[in-house]
Amino acid sequence: MAIRKIVKLGDETLRKVCRTQEKFDLRLAILLKDMADTMYRAEGVGLAAPQVGVLRRVAVIDIGEGLHEFINPVITSREGSQTGREGCLSLPGRQGVVTRPNKVTVEYQDRKGNHCELTAEGFFARAVCHELDHLDGTVYIDVMDRELTPEEIEGHIPEDDAE
Ligand code: NI
């Protein structure tokens, strides 16, 4: 198990547009394993490669229903909308309210380079949008409706009832 350091807001790595992952090799497998280990250790539900300092279009997500690995992901359709709280391992201690599509279809490659497609709804769709944004240098605070106060982070907000 290799835990990588998660870069924090202010590090310019988070603001770069990531390059296409071209090679589906051992190096990618190690990156994916390390990213999953790092995400689980930090108790996050998603992690994008730039968050561990790697400027490649790679992300992992596990909202509690199993690990998903996305290589070169592209959202091909968006439906509906949801408004709810969101945080990021690169912005510890902060949360915002972000409006996202309620349902997205994403085309991507798996670790072997196979082309795949998946439809995500609800919180999974939110996580997909959040992680894919990272691959283009976008962080949730760039697209949020509002930032939560420390009291709101600990407590209940109207948007919590929306789901
Ligand atoms: Ni994030």
PDB file of C-alpha atoms and ligand atoms in Angstrom:
ATOM      1  CA  MET A   1       0.000   0.000   0.000  1.00  0.00           C
ATOM      2  CA  ALA A   2       1.385   3.369  -0.976  1.00  0.00           C
ATOM      3  CA  ILE A   3      -0.302   6.468   0.279  1.00  0.00           C
ATOM      4  CA  ARG A   4       0.488   9.521  -1.840  1.00  0.00           C
ATOM      5  CA  LYS A   5       0.469  13.095  -0.633  1.00  0.00           C
ATOM      6  CA  ILE A   6      -2.720  14.962  -1.537  1.00  0.00           C
ATOM      7  CA  VAL A   7      -1.958  18.412  -2.900  1.00  0.00           C
ATOM      8  CA  LYS A   8      -3.967  21.262  -1.425  1.00  0.00           C
ATOM      9  CA  LEU A   9      -5.617  24.320  -2.915  1.00  0.00           C
ATOM     10  CA  GLY A  10      -2.936  26.842  -3.774  1.00  0.00           C
ATOM     11  CA  ASP A  11      -0.730  24.229  -5.457  1.00  0.00           C
ATOM     12  CA  GLU A  12      -0.739  25.078  -9.163  1.00  0.00           C
ATOM     13  CA  THR A  13      -0.997  21.366 -10.046  1.00  0.00           C
ATOM     14  CA  LEU A  14      -4.704  21.602  -9.251  1.00  0.00           C
ATOM     15  CA  ARG A  15      -5.138  24.297 -11.894  1.00  0.00           C
ATOM     16  CA  LYS A  16      -3.573  22.460 -14.849  1.00  0.00           C
ATOM     17  CA  VAL A  17      -5.400  20.725 -17.679  1.00  0.00           C
ATOM     18  CA  CYS A  18      -4.415  17.059 -17.528  1.00  0.00           C
ATOM     19  CA  ARG A  19      -3.036  15.097 -20.470  1.00  0.00           C
ATOM     20  CA  THR A  20      -4.614  12.019 -22.017  1.00  0.00           C
ATOM     21  CA  GLN A  21      -3.453   8.732 -20.474  1.00  0.00           C
ATOM     22  CA  GLU A  22      -1.895   6.934 -23.442  1.00  0.00           C
ATOM     23  CA  LYS A  23      -0.281   3.887 -21.859  1.00  0.00           C
ATOM     24  CA  PHE A  24      -2.205   1.138 -20.119  1.00  0.00           C
ATOM     25  CA  ASP A  25       0.764  -0.319 -18.351  1.00  0.00           C
ATOM     26  CA  LEU A  26       2.062  -1.290 -14.922  1.00  0.00           C
ATOM     27  CA  ARG A  27       2.768   2.331 -14.113  1.00  0.00           C
ATOM     28  CA  LEU A  28      -0.938   3.122 -14.582  1.00  0.00           C
ATOM     29  CA  ALA A  29      -1.948   0.124 -12.452  1.00  0.00           C
ATOM     30  CA  ILE A  30       0.319   1.354  -9.652  1.00  0.00           C
ATOM     31  CA  LEU A  31      -1.082   4.874  -9.932  1.00  0.00           C
ATOM     32  CA  LEU A  32      -4.652   3.534  -9.705  1.00  0.00           C
ATOM     33  CA  LYS A  33      -3.836   1.360  -6.692  1.00  0.00           C
ATOM     34  CA  ASP A  34      -2.090   4.232  -4.921  1.00  0.00           C
ATOM     35  CA  MET A  35      -4.958   6.611  -5.715  1.00  0.00           C
ATOM     36  CA  ALA A  36      -7.530   4.181  -4.289  1.00  0.00           C
ATOM     37  CA  ASP A  37      -5.407   3.583  -1.177  1.00  0.00           C
ATOM     38  CA  THR A  38      -4.953   7.326  -0.730  1.00  0.00           C
ATOM     39  CA  MET A  39      -8.671   8.023  -1.199  1.00  0.00           C
ATOM     40  CA  TYR A  40      -9.732   5.343   1.298  1.00  0.00           C
ATOM     41  CA  ARG A  41      -7.155   6.427   3.856  1.00  0.00           C
ATOM     42  CA  ALA A  42      -8.429  10.014   3.601  1.00  0.00           C
ATOM     43  CA  GLU A  43     -12.040   8.768   3.794  1.00  0.00           C
ATOM     44  CA  GLY A  44     -12.901  10.442   0.505  1.00  0.00           C
ATOM     45  CA  VAL A  45     -15.365   9.248  -2.128  1.00  0.00           C
ATOM     46  CA  GLY A  46     -13.262  10.291  -5.103  1.00  0.00           C
ATOM     47  CA  LEU A  47      -9.776  11.325  -6.109  1.00  0.00           C
ATOM     48  CA  ALA A  48      -8.350  12.694  -9.350  1.00  0.00           C
ATOM     49  CA  ALA A  49      -4.744  12.167 -10.471  1.00  0.00           C
ATOM     50  CA  PRO A  50      -3.783  15.862 -10.271  1.00  0.00           C
ATOM     51  CA  GLN A  51      -4.638  15.695  -6.557  1.00  0.00           C
ATOM     52  CA  VAL A  52      -1.627  13.410  -6.154  1.00  0.00           C
ATOM     53  CA  GLY A  53       0.493  15.520  -8.476  1.00  0.00           C
ATOM     54  CA  VAL A  54       0.004  13.471 -11.646  1.00  0.00           C
ATOM     55  CA  LEU A  55      -1.294  15.481 -14.610  1.00  0.00           C
ATOM     56  CA  ARG A  56      -3.103  12.626 -16.342  1.00  0.00           C
ATOM     57  CA  ARG A  57      -6.803  12.108 -17.078  1.00  0.00           C
ATOM     58  CA  VAL A  58      -7.337   9.461 -14.401  1.00  0.00           C
ATOM     59  CA  ALA A  59      -9.817   9.398 -11.513  1.00  0.00           C
ATOM     60  CA  VAL A  60     -11.148   6.927  -8.946  1.00  0.00           C
ATOM     61  CA  ILE A  61     -14.532   7.038  -7.232  1.00  0.00           C
ATOM     62  CA  ASP A  62     -16.143   4.900  -4.540  1.00  0.00           C
ATOM     63  CA  ILE A  63     -19.298   6.295  -2.998  1.00  0.00           C
ATOM     64  CA  GLY A  64     -19.647   3.143  -0.910  1.00  0.00           C
ATOM     65  CA  GLU A  65     -20.833   0.880  -3.725  1.00  0.00           C
ATOM     66  CA  GLY A  66     -17.476  -0.314  -5.025  1.00  0.00           C
ATOM     67  CA  LEU A  67     -14.441   1.163  -6.706  1.00  0.00           C
ATOM     68  CA  HIS A  68     -14.719   2.735 -10.145  1.00  0.00           C
ATOM     69  CA  GLU A  69     -11.655   3.633 -12.190  1.00  0.00           C
ATOM     70  CA  PHE A  70     -11.998   6.200 -14.963  1.00  0.00           C
ATOM     71  CA  ILE A  71      -9.281   6.703 -17.570  1.00  0.00           C
ATOM     72  CA  ASN A  72      -9.780   9.517 -20.112  1.00  0.00           C
ATOM     73  CA  PRO A  73     -13.404  10.022 -19.039  1.00  0.00           C
ATOM     74  CA  VAL A  74     -15.784  12.274 -20.972  1.00  0.00           C
ATOM     75  CA  ILE A  75     -19.342  13.147 -19.999  1.00  0.00           C
ATOM     76  CA  THR A  76     -21.513  12.550 -23.056  1.00  0.00           C
ATOM     77  CA  SER A  77     -24.914  13.403 -21.622  1.00  0.00           C
ATOM     78  CA  ARG A  78     -26.341  15.309 -18.685  1.00  0.00           C
ATOM     79  CA  GLU A  79     -29.903  15.211 -17.338  1.00  0.00           C
ATOM     80  CA  GLY A  80     -31.745  17.068 -14.621  1.00  0.00           C
ATOM     81  CA  SER A  81     -30.151  18.862 -11.731  1.00  0.00           C
ATOM     82  CA  GLN A  82     -29.380  18.405  -8.049  1.00  0.00           C
ATOM     83  CA  THR A  83     -28.232  20.920  -5.473  1.00  0.00           C
ATOM     84  CA  GLY A  84     -26.305  19.724  -2.450  1.00  0.00           C
ATOM     85  CA  ARG A  85     -23.191  19.905  -0.350  1.00  0.00           C
ATOM     86  CA  GLU A  86     -19.775  19.035  -1.670  1.00  0.00           C
ATOM     87  CA  GLY A  87     -16.273  18.893  -0.299  1.00  0.00           C
ATOM     88  CA  CYS A  88     -12.843  18.004  -1.616  1.00  0.00           C
ATOM     89  CA  LEU A  89      -9.783  16.293  -0.134  1.00  0.00           C
ATOM     90  CA  SER A  90      -7.687  19.163  -1.508  1.00  0.00           C
ATOM     91  CA  LEU A  91      -9.753  21.693   0.477  1.00  0.00           C
ATOM     92  CA  PRO A  92      -9.924  20.117   3.938  1.00  0.00           C
ATOM     93  CA  GLY A  93     -12.410  21.608   6.369  1.00  0.00           C
ATOM     94  CA  ARG A  94     -14.433  23.375   3.694  1.00  0.00           C
ATOM     95  CA  GLN A  95     -17.751  22.614   1.995  1.00  0.00           C
ATOM     96  CA  GLY A  96     -19.932  24.328  -0.532  1.00  0.00           C
ATOM     97  CA  VAL A  97     -23.345  23.959  -2.100  1.00  0.00           C
ATOM     98  CA  VAL A  98     -22.979  22.936  -5.731  1.00  0.00           C
ATOM     99  CA  THR A  99     -25.613  22.383  -8.406  1.00  0.00           C
ATOM    100  CA  ARG A 100     -24.808  19.437 -10.675  1.00  0.00           C
ATOM    101  CA  PRO A 101     -26.675  17.320 -13.217  1.00  0.00           C
ATOM    102  CA  ASN A 102     -28.727  14.574 -11.564  1.00  0.00           C
ATOM    103  CA  LYS A 103     -27.723  12.007 -14.151  1.00  0.00           C
ATOM    104  CA  VAL A 104     -24.664  11.771 -16.369  1.00  0.00           C
ATOM    105  CA  THR A 105     -23.419   9.306 -18.921  1.00  0.00           C
ATOM    106  CA  VAL A 106     -19.661   8.983 -19.083  1.00  0.00           C
ATOM    107  CA  GLU A 107     -17.468   7.332 -21.695  1.00  0.00           C
ATOM    108  CA  TYR A 108     -14.058   6.248 -20.431  1.00  0.00           C
ATOM    109  CA  GLN A 109     -11.417   3.563 -20.624  1.00  0.00           C
ATOM    110  CA  ASP A 110     -10.654   0.952 -18.011  1.00  0.00           C
ATOM    111  CA  ARG A 111      -7.131   0.114 -16.812  1.00  0.00           C
ATOM    112  CA  LYS A 112      -6.641  -2.189 -19.793  1.00  0.00           C
ATOM    113  CA  GLY A 113      -7.683   0.463 -22.298  1.00  0.00           C
ATOM    114  CA  ASN A 114     -11.098  -1.039 -23.046  1.00  0.00           C
ATOM    115  CA  HIS A 115     -13.728   1.534 -23.965  1.00  0.00           C
ATOM    116  CA  CYS A 116     -16.587   1.628 -21.477  1.00  0.00           C
ATOM    117  CA  GLU A 117     -19.736   3.606 -20.779  1.00  0.00           C
ATOM    118  CA  LEU A 118     -21.583   4.112 -17.532  1.00  0.00           C
ATOM    119  CA  THR A 119     -24.582   6.095 -16.351  1.00  0.00           C
ATOM    120  CA  ALA A 120     -24.410   7.603 -12.876  1.00  0.00           C
ATOM    121  CA  GLU A 121     -27.255   9.153 -10.895  1.00  0.00           C
ATOM    122  CA  GLY A 122     -27.618  11.163  -7.720  1.00  0.00           C
ATOM    123  CA  PHE A 123     -24.555  11.335  -5.498  1.00  0.00           C
ATOM    124  CA  PHE A 124     -22.546   9.148  -7.892  1.00  0.00           C
ATOM    125  CA  ALA A 125     -23.258  11.627 -10.717  1.00  0.00           C
ATOM    126  CA  ARG A 126     -22.135  14.438  -8.415  1.00  0.00           C
ATOM    127  CA  ALA A 127     -18.862  12.636  -7.697  1.00  0.00           C
ATOM    128  CA  VAL A 128     -18.262  11.990 -11.409  1.00  0.00           C
ATOM    129  CA  CYS A 129     -18.770  15.675 -12.241  1.00  0.00           C
ATOM    130  CA  HIS A 130     -16.527  16.765  -9.362  1.00  0.00           C
ATOM    131  CA  GLU A 131     -13.642  14.431 -10.255  1.00  0.00           C
ATOM    132  CA  LEU A 132     -13.819  15.121 -13.988  1.00  0.00           C
ATOM    133  CA  ASP A 133     -13.690  18.854 -13.283  1.00  0.00           C
ATOM    134  CA  HIS A 134     -10.339  18.254 -11.554  1.00  0.00           C
ATOM    135  CA  LEU A 135      -8.921  16.918 -14.841  1.00  0.00           C
ATOM    136  CA  ASP A 136      -9.483  20.353 -16.384  1.00  0.00           C
ATOM    137  CA  GLY A 137      -8.126  22.328 -13.455  1.00  0.00           C
ATOM    138  CA  THR A 138     -11.544  23.166 -12.040  1.00  0.00           C
ATOM    139  CA  VAL A 139     -12.263  22.917  -8.319  1.00  0.00           C
ATOM    140  CA  TYR A 140     -15.787  22.914  -6.836  1.00  0.00           C
ATOM    141  CA  ILE A 141     -15.371  26.400  -5.364  1.00  0.00           C
ATOM    142  CA  ASP A 142     -15.195  27.677  -8.968  1.00  0.00           C
ATOM    143  CA  VAL A 143     -18.713  26.403  -9.677  1.00  0.00           C
ATOM    144  CA  MET A 144     -20.428  26.444  -6.258  1.00  0.00           C
ATOM    145  CA  ASP A 145     -23.609  28.335  -5.424  1.00  0.00           C
ATOM    146  CA  ARG A 146     -22.278  29.296  -2.008  1.00  0.00           C
ATOM    147  CA  GLU A 147     -19.717  28.304   0.595  1.00  0.00           C
ATOM    148  CA  LEU A 148     -20.938  26.811   3.857  1.00  0.00           C
ATOM    149  CA  THR A 149     -20.073  28.302   7.230  1.00  0.00           C
ATOM    150  CA  PRO A 150     -18.420  26.055   9.850  1.00  0.00           C
ATOM    151  CA  GLU A 151     -21.812  25.866  11.605  1.00  0.00           C
ATOM    152  CA  GLU A 152     -23.525  24.751   8.391  1.00  0.00           C
ATOM    153  CA  ILE A 153     -20.834  22.140   7.748  1.00  0.00           C
ATOM    154  CA  GLU A 154     -21.540  20.597  11.151  1.00  0.00           C
ATOM    155  CA  GLY A 155     -25.287  21.116  11.046  1.00  0.00           C
ATOM    156  CA  HIS A 156     -28.256  20.737   8.757  1.00  0.00           C
ATOM    157  CA  ILE A 157     -28.863  22.832   5.649  1.00  0.00           C
ATOM    158  CA  PRO A 158     -32.080  22.944   3.579  1.00  0.00           C
ATOM    159  CA  GLU A 159     -30.262  21.369   0.650  1.00  0.00           C
ATOM    160  CA  ASP A 160     -29.723  18.200   2.718  1.00  0.00           C
ATOM    161  CA  ASP A 161     -33.423  17.423   2.254  1.00  0.00           C
ATOM    162  CA  ALA A 162     -33.276  17.668  -1.514  1.00  0.00           C
ATOM    163  CA  GLU A 163     -32.115  14.156  -2.420  1.00  0.00           C
TER     164      GLU A 163
HETATM  165 NI    NI B   1     -11.992  17.208  -5.261  1.00  0.00          NI
END
